[in-house]
Amino acid sequence: MEQTAKIIIDGKTFELPMITGSEGERAIDISRLRQEVGVVTLDPGFANTSACLSRITFVDGERGILRYRGIPVDRLAEHSTFVETAYMLINCELPTQEQLNRFSVMLNDHSLVHEDMRAFFENFPRWAHPMGILSSMVNALRAFYPEIPERTEEEEINITVTRLLSKVRTMAAMSYKIFRGHKVAYPRHDLTYAENFLSMMFDSPVRPYDIDDDIVNALNVFWILHADHEQNCSTAAVRVVGSAKVNLYAAISAGICALWGPLHGGANQAVVEMLGQIHENGGDAAPFIARAKDRNDPFRLMGFGHRIYKTYDPRARVMKKVCDRILDKQRVRDPLLDIAKRLEEVALEDPYFIDHHLYPNVDFYSGILLKAIGIPLNMFTVMFAIGRLPGWISQWKESSDDPKWRLQRPRQIYIGRKERAYIPIEKRG
Ligand code: SDX
């Protein structure tokens, strides 16, 4: 028998149902609160509010646990590929070999981008940020690939999902080539998903790109670590926009816009910019740590802290190992990695960071890995978006498949002016 929660308002006791999740998380179900009690709740930032029931990702911020469909993310990083993990997030189970082969063929078949879309890329200003371009181009996909009435809804969704997973990767590489004034490299049927991205980014007629298995593996791990993270800001945006029953391209475009923010996915670019500033400051991080601790200074130590994790982000641990592995293999000593490691050591011994439970998050080391792969700084968050795509899609599908799903429309508490008269302009002071 589920327990209930009692609240007493104006001397009257109300009982509210409670629910318990499969990992023991407990919630008060307030879905009938206003109807039965006549009040609403207030929770700016939704730090105490669950928006949905979900079977996709479990995060335990106190114990540093992250699992996709029950599988710990570090095991997927060690044994899986991004395509296999994407399939599992979207279809609930790891694919059989036959299902994986079929999925890979579909991704290959949908890897090209409509040639007319090139004009869009070519007409963006050279200084346009790739995240702004990506959100616009993803939204434009609906115009280039309209719904086919003869298809069933399931066929339409499956094609749209495959197009997004495959074309977003192609568009990212395409915009990079076009902005450098280089010849666009097309996807190849003989390459895997990650190999194709690297080839489309770096292959050129005068310098063929040699596929390096360690780099391909690192890219798969990077994308696996970013693939989903329950109800983060951009996923919440996808669910909210998707709840209005817009097409999936529009909902994903909203997620890309939310991810762009430096407090969210944009942090990976901001971390490398911050480490670069510390490097220019002779490697002395003290002024940056002092600013981060100053409550009157809005500066935040980028890549540190998290709404959910109050311990080490399990993704940062894996990312740090992959950075070491790739830089060792390249026989490169990146001063930014040394600075990052020193910054982590200093911060984790500092009472401010300890008291505020501030640890490295997924973005702290990820930019250093992207830099080692050769990804330009302004594309770091695009790389996060490619990784998060299967997560956004699976969360959108879960919400749109939910028979109890409703338009998401939060309430508010009004604290503005009470009713007053309209004053004609000639009588205003
Ligand atoms: C991602 O939600 C997700 O799951 C996101 C993500 C995903 O996979 O989708 O994990 C990806 O977005 C990771 C986070 C990337 N962002 C950054 O690295 C930016 C730097 N971090 C902070 O801005 C901050 O930690 C947030 C935004 C990530 C979380 O902030 P919260 O939960 O809103 O907490 P807060 O800003 O209210 O801070 C609480 C306290 C404050 O101090 P007090 O006023 O209580 O004394 O902690 C302090 C803050 O000043 N604080 C920091 C800090 N982060 C929080 N102080 C210095 N440096 C920081 N980085």
mmCIF file with all atom_site columns, C-alpha atoms in Angstrom, residues 73-194:
data_model
loop_
_atom_site.group_PDB
_atom_site.id
_atom_site.type_symbol
_atom_site.label_atom_id
_atom_site.label_alt_id
_atom_site.label_comp_id
_atom_site.label_asym_id
_atom_site.label_entity_id
_atom_site.label_seq_id
_atom_site.pdbx_PDB_ins_code
_atom_site.Cartn_x
_atom_site.Cartn_y
_atom_site.Cartn_z
_atom_site.occupancy
_atom_site.B_iso_or_equiv
_atom_site.pdbx_formal_charge
_atom_site.auth_seq_id
_atom_site.auth_comp_id
_atom_site.auth_asym_id
_atom_site.auth_atom_id
_atom_site.pdbx_PDB_model_num
ATOM 1   C CA . VAL A 1 73  ? 27.400 4.423  -18.508 1.00 0.00 ? 73  VAL A CA 1
ATOM 2   C CA . ASP A 1 74  ? 31.006 3.392  -17.867 1.00 0.00 ? 74  ASP A CA 1
ATOM 3   C CA . ARG A 1 75  ? 30.180 -0.185 -19.013 1.00 0.00 ? 75  ARG A CA 1
ATOM 4   C CA . LEU A 1 76  ? 28.610 1.172  -22.204 1.00 0.00 ? 76  LEU A CA 1
ATOM 5   C CA . ALA A 1 77  ? 31.659 3.423  -22.736 1.00 0.00 ? 77  ALA A CA 1
ATOM 6   C CA . GLU A 1 78  ? 33.889 0.353  -22.382 1.00 0.00 ? 78  GLU A CA 1
ATOM 7   C CA . HIS A 1 79  ? 31.911 -2.163 -24.464 1.00 0.00 ? 79  HIS A CA 1
ATOM 8   C CA . SER A 1 80  ? 29.387 -0.388 -26.698 1.00 0.00 ? 80  SER A CA 1
ATOM 9   C CA . THR A 1 81  ? 29.387 1.979  -29.676 1.00 0.00 ? 81  THR A CA 1
ATOM 10  C CA . PHE A 1 82  ? 27.423 5.215  -29.974 1.00 0.00 ? 82  PHE A CA 1
ATOM 11  C CA . VAL A 1 83  ? 25.113 3.715  -32.632 1.00 0.00 ? 83  VAL A CA 1
ATOM 12  C CA . GLU A 1 84  ? 24.352 0.673  -30.434 1.00 0.00 ? 84  GLU A CA 1
ATOM 13  C CA . THR A 1 85  ? 23.746 2.893  -27.371 1.00 0.00 ? 85  THR A CA 1
ATOM 14  C CA . ALA A 1 86  ? 21.543 5.231  -29.442 1.00 0.00 ? 86  ALA A CA 1
ATOM 15  C CA . TYR A 1 87  ? 19.502 2.223  -30.627 1.00 0.00 ? 87  TYR A CA 1
ATOM 16  C CA . MET A 1 88  ? 19.051 1.042  -27.032 1.00 0.00 ? 88  MET A CA 1
ATOM 17  C CA . LEU A 1 89  ? 18.018 4.468  -25.721 1.00 0.00 ? 89  LEU A CA 1
ATOM 18  C CA . ILE A 1 90  ? 15.393 4.836  -28.468 1.00 0.00 ? 90  ILE A CA 1
ATOM 19  C CA . ASN A 1 91  ? 14.175 1.210  -28.613 1.00 0.00 ? 91  ASN A CA 1
ATOM 20  C CA . CYS A 1 92  ? 14.571 0.269  -24.911 1.00 0.00 ? 92  CYS A CA 1
ATOM 21  C CA . GLU A 1 93  ? 16.793 -2.811 -25.476 1.00 0.00 ? 93  GLU A CA 1
ATOM 22  C CA . LEU A 1 94  ? 20.293 -3.473 -26.851 1.00 0.00 ? 94  LEU A CA 1
ATOM 23  C CA . PRO A 1 95  ? 19.904 -4.528 -30.500 1.00 0.00 ? 95  PRO A CA 1
ATOM 24  C CA . THR A 1 96  ? 20.517 -8.017 -31.854 1.00 0.00 ? 96  THR A CA 1
ATOM 25  C CA . GLN A 1 97  ? 23.202 -8.189 -34.526 1.00 0.00 ? 97  GLN A CA 1
ATOM 26  C CA . GLU A 1 98  ? 20.493 -8.231 -37.200 1.00 0.00 ? 98  GLU A CA 1
ATOM 27  C CA . GLN A 1 99  ? 18.729 -5.190 -35.702 1.00 0.00 ? 99  GLN A CA 1
ATOM 28  C CA . LEU A 1 100 ? 22.038 -3.327 -35.432 1.00 0.00 ? 100 LEU A CA 1
ATOM 29  C CA . ASN A 1 101 ? 22.933 -4.121 -39.037 1.00 0.00 ? 101 ASN A CA 1
ATOM 30  C CA . ARG A 1 102 ? 19.515 -2.895 -40.223 1.00 0.00 ? 102 ARG A CA 1
ATOM 31  C CA . PHE A 1 103 ? 19.830 0.288  -38.127 1.00 0.00 ? 103 PHE A CA 1
ATOM 32  C CA . SER A 1 104 ? 23.316 0.981  -39.511 1.00 0.00 ? 104 SER A CA 1
ATOM 33  C CA . VAL A 1 105 ? 22.083 0.518  -43.103 1.00 0.00 ? 105 VAL A CA 1
ATOM 34  C CA . MET A 1 106 ? 19.236 2.986  -42.448 1.00 0.00 ? 106 MET A CA 1
ATOM 35  C CA . LEU A 1 107 ? 21.670 5.516  -40.953 1.00 0.00 ? 107 LEU A CA 1
ATOM 36  C CA . ASN A 1 108 ? 23.847 5.135  -44.031 1.00 0.00 ? 108 ASN A CA 1
ATOM 37  C CA . ASP A 1 109 ? 20.871 5.482  -46.407 1.00 0.00 ? 109 ASP A CA 1
ATOM 38  C CA . HIS A 1 110 ? 19.852 8.753  -44.731 1.00 0.00 ? 110 HIS A CA 1
ATOM 39  C CA . SER A 1 111 ? 23.339 10.223 -44.323 1.00 0.00 ? 111 SER A CA 1
ATOM 40  C CA . LEU A 1 112 ? 23.160 12.620 -47.284 1.00 0.00 ? 112 LEU A CA 1
ATOM 41  C CA . VAL A 1 113 ? 21.725 16.124 -46.929 1.00 0.00 ? 113 VAL A CA 1
ATOM 42  C CA . HIS A 1 114 ? 19.425 17.651 -49.586 1.00 0.00 ? 114 HIS A CA 1
ATOM 43  C CA . GLU A 1 115 ? 21.733 19.518 -51.976 1.00 0.00 ? 115 GLU A CA 1
ATOM 44  C CA . ASP A 1 116 ? 19.495 22.615 -51.816 1.00 0.00 ? 116 ASP A CA 1
ATOM 45  C CA . MET A 1 117 ? 20.371 22.906 -48.111 1.00 0.00 ? 117 MET A CA 1
ATOM 46  C CA . ARG A 1 118 ? 23.921 23.870 -49.054 1.00 0.00 ? 118 ARG A CA 1
ATOM 47  C CA . ALA A 1 119 ? 22.641 27.309 -50.069 1.00 0.00 ? 119 ALA A CA 1
ATOM 48  C CA . PHE A 1 120 ? 21.502 27.824 -46.475 1.00 0.00 ? 120 PHE A CA 1
ATOM 49  C CA . PHE A 1 121 ? 24.948 27.024 -45.097 1.00 0.00 ? 121 PHE A CA 1
ATOM 50  C CA . GLU A 1 122 ? 26.692 29.175 -47.711 1.00 0.00 ? 122 GLU A CA 1
ATOM 51  C CA . ASN A 1 123 ? 24.564 32.222 -46.837 1.00 0.00 ? 123 ASN A CA 1
ATOM 52  C CA . PHE A 1 124 ? 25.124 32.303 -43.091 1.00 0.00 ? 124 PHE A CA 1
ATOM 53  C CA . PRO A 1 125 ? 27.576 35.046 -42.013 1.00 0.00 ? 125 PRO A CA 1
ATOM 54  C CA . ARG A 1 126 ? 31.092 33.662 -41.490 1.00 0.00 ? 126 ARG A CA 1
ATOM 55  C CA . TRP A 1 127 ? 30.905 34.572 -37.806 1.00 0.00 ? 127 TRP A CA 1
ATOM 56  C CA . ALA A 1 128 ? 27.678 32.617 -37.189 1.00 0.00 ? 128 ALA A CA 1
ATOM 57  C CA . HIS A 1 129 ? 28.003 30.198 -34.257 1.00 0.00 ? 129 HIS A CA 1
ATOM 58  C CA . PRO A 1 130 ? 27.618 26.555 -35.380 1.00 0.00 ? 130 PRO A CA 1
ATOM 59  C CA . MET A 1 131 ? 24.920 25.950 -32.715 1.00 0.00 ? 131 MET A CA 1
ATOM 60  C CA . GLY A 1 132 ? 22.754 28.711 -34.206 1.00 0.00 ? 132 GLY A CA 1
ATOM 61  C CA . ILE A 1 133 ? 23.286 27.252 -37.661 1.00 0.00 ? 133 ILE A CA 1
ATOM 62  C CA . LEU A 1 134 ? 22.506 23.720 -36.457 1.00 0.00 ? 134 LEU A CA 1
ATOM 63  C CA . SER A 1 135 ? 19.239 24.653 -34.718 1.00 0.00 ? 135 SER A CA 1
ATOM 64  C CA . SER A 1 136 ? 18.102 26.533 -37.856 1.00 0.00 ? 136 SER A CA 1
ATOM 65  C CA . MET A 1 137 ? 19.087 23.728 -40.216 1.00 0.00 ? 137 MET A CA 1
ATOM 66  C CA . VAL A 1 138 ? 17.429 21.034 -38.080 1.00 0.00 ? 138 VAL A CA 1
ATOM 67  C CA . ASN A 1 139 ? 14.224 23.059 -38.094 1.00 0.00 ? 139 ASN A CA 1
ATOM 68  C CA . ALA A 1 140 ? 14.546 23.430 -41.878 1.00 0.00 ? 140 ALA A CA 1
ATOM 69  C CA . LEU A 1 141 ? 14.644 19.621 -42.307 1.00 0.00 ? 141 LEU A CA 1
ATOM 70  C CA . ARG A 1 142 ? 10.830 19.469 -42.041 1.00 0.00 ? 142 ARG A CA 1
ATOM 71  C CA . ALA A 1 143 ? 10.559 21.723 -45.094 1.00 0.00 ? 143 ALA A CA 1
ATOM 72  C CA . PHE A 1 144 ? 12.935 19.536 -47.090 1.00 0.00 ? 144 PHE A CA 1
ATOM 73  C CA . TYR A 1 145 ? 11.461 16.242 -45.840 1.00 0.00 ? 145 TYR A CA 1
ATOM 74  C CA . PRO A 1 146 ? 7.710  16.797 -45.432 1.00 0.00 ? 146 PRO A CA 1
ATOM 75  C CA . GLU A 1 147 ? 5.468  14.100 -44.010 1.00 0.00 ? 147 GLU A CA 1
ATOM 76  C CA . ILE A 1 148 ? 4.340  11.471 -46.544 1.00 0.00 ? 148 ILE A CA 1
ATOM 77  C CA . PRO A 1 149 ? 0.585  10.863 -45.924 1.00 0.00 ? 149 PRO A CA 1
ATOM 78  C CA . GLU A 1 150 ? 0.821  7.272  -47.193 1.00 0.00 ? 150 GLU A CA 1
ATOM 79  C CA . ARG A 1 151 ? 3.231  6.343  -44.383 1.00 0.00 ? 151 ARG A CA 1
ATOM 80  C CA . THR A 1 152 ? 1.945  5.128  -41.012 1.00 0.00 ? 152 THR A CA 1
ATOM 81  C CA . GLU A 1 153 ? 2.791  7.338  -38.008 1.00 0.00 ? 153 GLU A CA 1
ATOM 82  C CA . GLU A 1 154 ? 5.329  4.733  -36.835 1.00 0.00 ? 154 GLU A CA 1
ATOM 83  C CA . GLU A 1 155 ? 7.050  4.624  -40.238 1.00 0.00 ? 155 GLU A CA 1
ATOM 84  C CA . GLU A 1 156 ? 7.132  8.434  -40.300 1.00 0.00 ? 156 GLU A CA 1
ATOM 85  C CA . ILE A 1 157 ? 8.701  8.606  -36.826 1.00 0.00 ? 157 ILE A CA 1
ATOM 86  C CA . ASN A 1 158 ? 11.281 5.898  -37.590 1.00 0.00 ? 158 ASN A CA 1
ATOM 87  C CA . ILE A 1 159 ? 12.368 7.675  -40.776 1.00 0.00 ? 159 ILE A CA 1
ATOM 88  C CA . THR A 1 160 ? 12.495 11.045 -39.012 1.00 0.00 ? 160 THR A CA 1
ATOM 89  C CA . VAL A 1 161 ? 14.556 9.585  -36.141 1.00 0.00 ? 161 VAL A CA 1
ATOM 90  C CA . THR A 1 162 ? 17.022 8.008  -38.561 1.00 0.00 ? 162 THR A CA 1
ATOM 91  C CA . ARG A 1 163 ? 17.254 11.158 -40.663 1.00 0.00 ? 163 ARG A CA 1
ATOM 92  C CA . LEU A 1 164 ? 18.030 13.245 -37.558 1.00 0.00 ? 164 LEU A CA 1
ATOM 93  C CA . LEU A 1 165 ? 20.654 10.863 -36.166 1.00 0.00 ? 165 LEU A CA 1
ATOM 94  C CA . SER A 1 166 ? 22.399 10.637 -39.521 1.00 0.00 ? 166 SER A CA 1
ATOM 95  C CA . LYS A 1 167 ? 21.917 14.059 -41.064 1.00 0.00 ? 167 LYS A CA 1
ATOM 96  C CA . VAL A 1 168 ? 22.758 16.137 -37.983 1.00 0.00 ? 168 VAL A CA 1
ATOM 97  C CA . ARG A 1 169 ? 26.200 14.519 -37.996 1.00 0.00 ? 169 ARG A CA 1
ATOM 98  C CA . THR A 1 170 ? 26.545 15.229 -41.766 1.00 0.00 ? 170 THR A CA 1
ATOM 99  C CA . MET A 1 171 ? 25.322 18.821 -41.399 1.00 0.00 ? 171 MET A CA 1
ATOM 100 C CA . ALA A 1 172 ? 27.815 19.510 -38.593 1.00 0.00 ? 172 ALA A CA 1
ATOM 101 C CA . ALA A 1 173 ? 30.732 18.394 -40.752 1.00 0.00 ? 173 ALA A CA 1
ATOM 102 C CA . MET A 1 174 ? 29.291 20.106 -43.842 1.00 0.00 ? 174 MET A CA 1
ATOM 103 C CA . SER A 1 175 ? 29.024 23.499 -42.118 1.00 0.00 ? 175 SER A CA 1
ATOM 104 C CA . TYR A 1 176 ? 32.614 23.153 -40.911 1.00 0.00 ? 176 TYR A CA 1
ATOM 105 C CA . LYS A 1 177 ? 33.896 22.499 -44.454 1.00 0.00 ? 177 LYS A CA 1
ATOM 106 C CA . ILE A 1 178 ? 31.807 25.275 -46.021 1.00 0.00 ? 178 ILE A CA 1
ATOM 107 C CA . PHE A 1 179 ? 32.939 27.834 -43.447 1.00 0.00 ? 179 PHE A CA 1
ATOM 108 C CA . ARG A 1 180 ? 36.529 27.003 -44.135 1.00 0.00 ? 180 ARG A CA 1
ATOM 109 C CA . GLY A 1 181 ? 35.889 27.371 -47.859 1.00 0.00 ? 181 GLY A CA 1
ATOM 110 C CA . HIS A 1 182 ? 36.856 23.734 -48.347 1.00 0.00 ? 182 HIS A CA 1
ATOM 111 C CA . LYS A 1 183 ? 35.267 21.127 -50.596 1.00 0.00 ? 183 LYS A CA 1
ATOM 112 C CA . VAL A 1 184 ? 32.488 19.280 -48.770 1.00 0.00 ? 184 VAL A CA 1
ATOM 113 C CA . ALA A 1 185 ? 33.400 15.647 -48.054 1.00 0.00 ? 185 ALA A CA 1
ATOM 114 C CA . TYR A 1 186 ? 30.475 13.267 -48.541 1.00 0.00 ? 186 TYR A CA 1
ATOM 115 C CA . PRO A 1 187 ? 29.577 10.372 -46.221 1.00 0.00 ? 187 PRO A CA 1
ATOM 116 C CA . ARG A 1 188 ? 30.919 6.977  -47.348 1.00 0.00 ? 188 ARG A CA 1
ATOM 117 C CA . HIS A 1 189 ? 28.988 3.702  -47.249 1.00 0.00 ? 189 HIS A CA 1
ATOM 118 C CA . ASP A 1 190 ? 32.102 1.791  -46.121 1.00 0.00 ? 190 ASP A CA 1
ATOM 119 C CA . LEU A 1 191 ? 32.655 3.780  -42.918 1.00 0.00 ? 191 LEU A CA 1
ATOM 120 C CA . THR A 1 192 ? 30.999 3.515  -39.502 1.00 0.00 ? 192 THR A CA 1
ATOM 121 C CA . TYR A 1 193 ? 29.039 6.397  -38.001 1.00 0.00 ? 193 TYR A CA 1
ATOM 122 C CA . ALA A 1 194 ? 31.992 7.923  -36.108 1.00 0.00 ? 194 ALA A CA 1
#
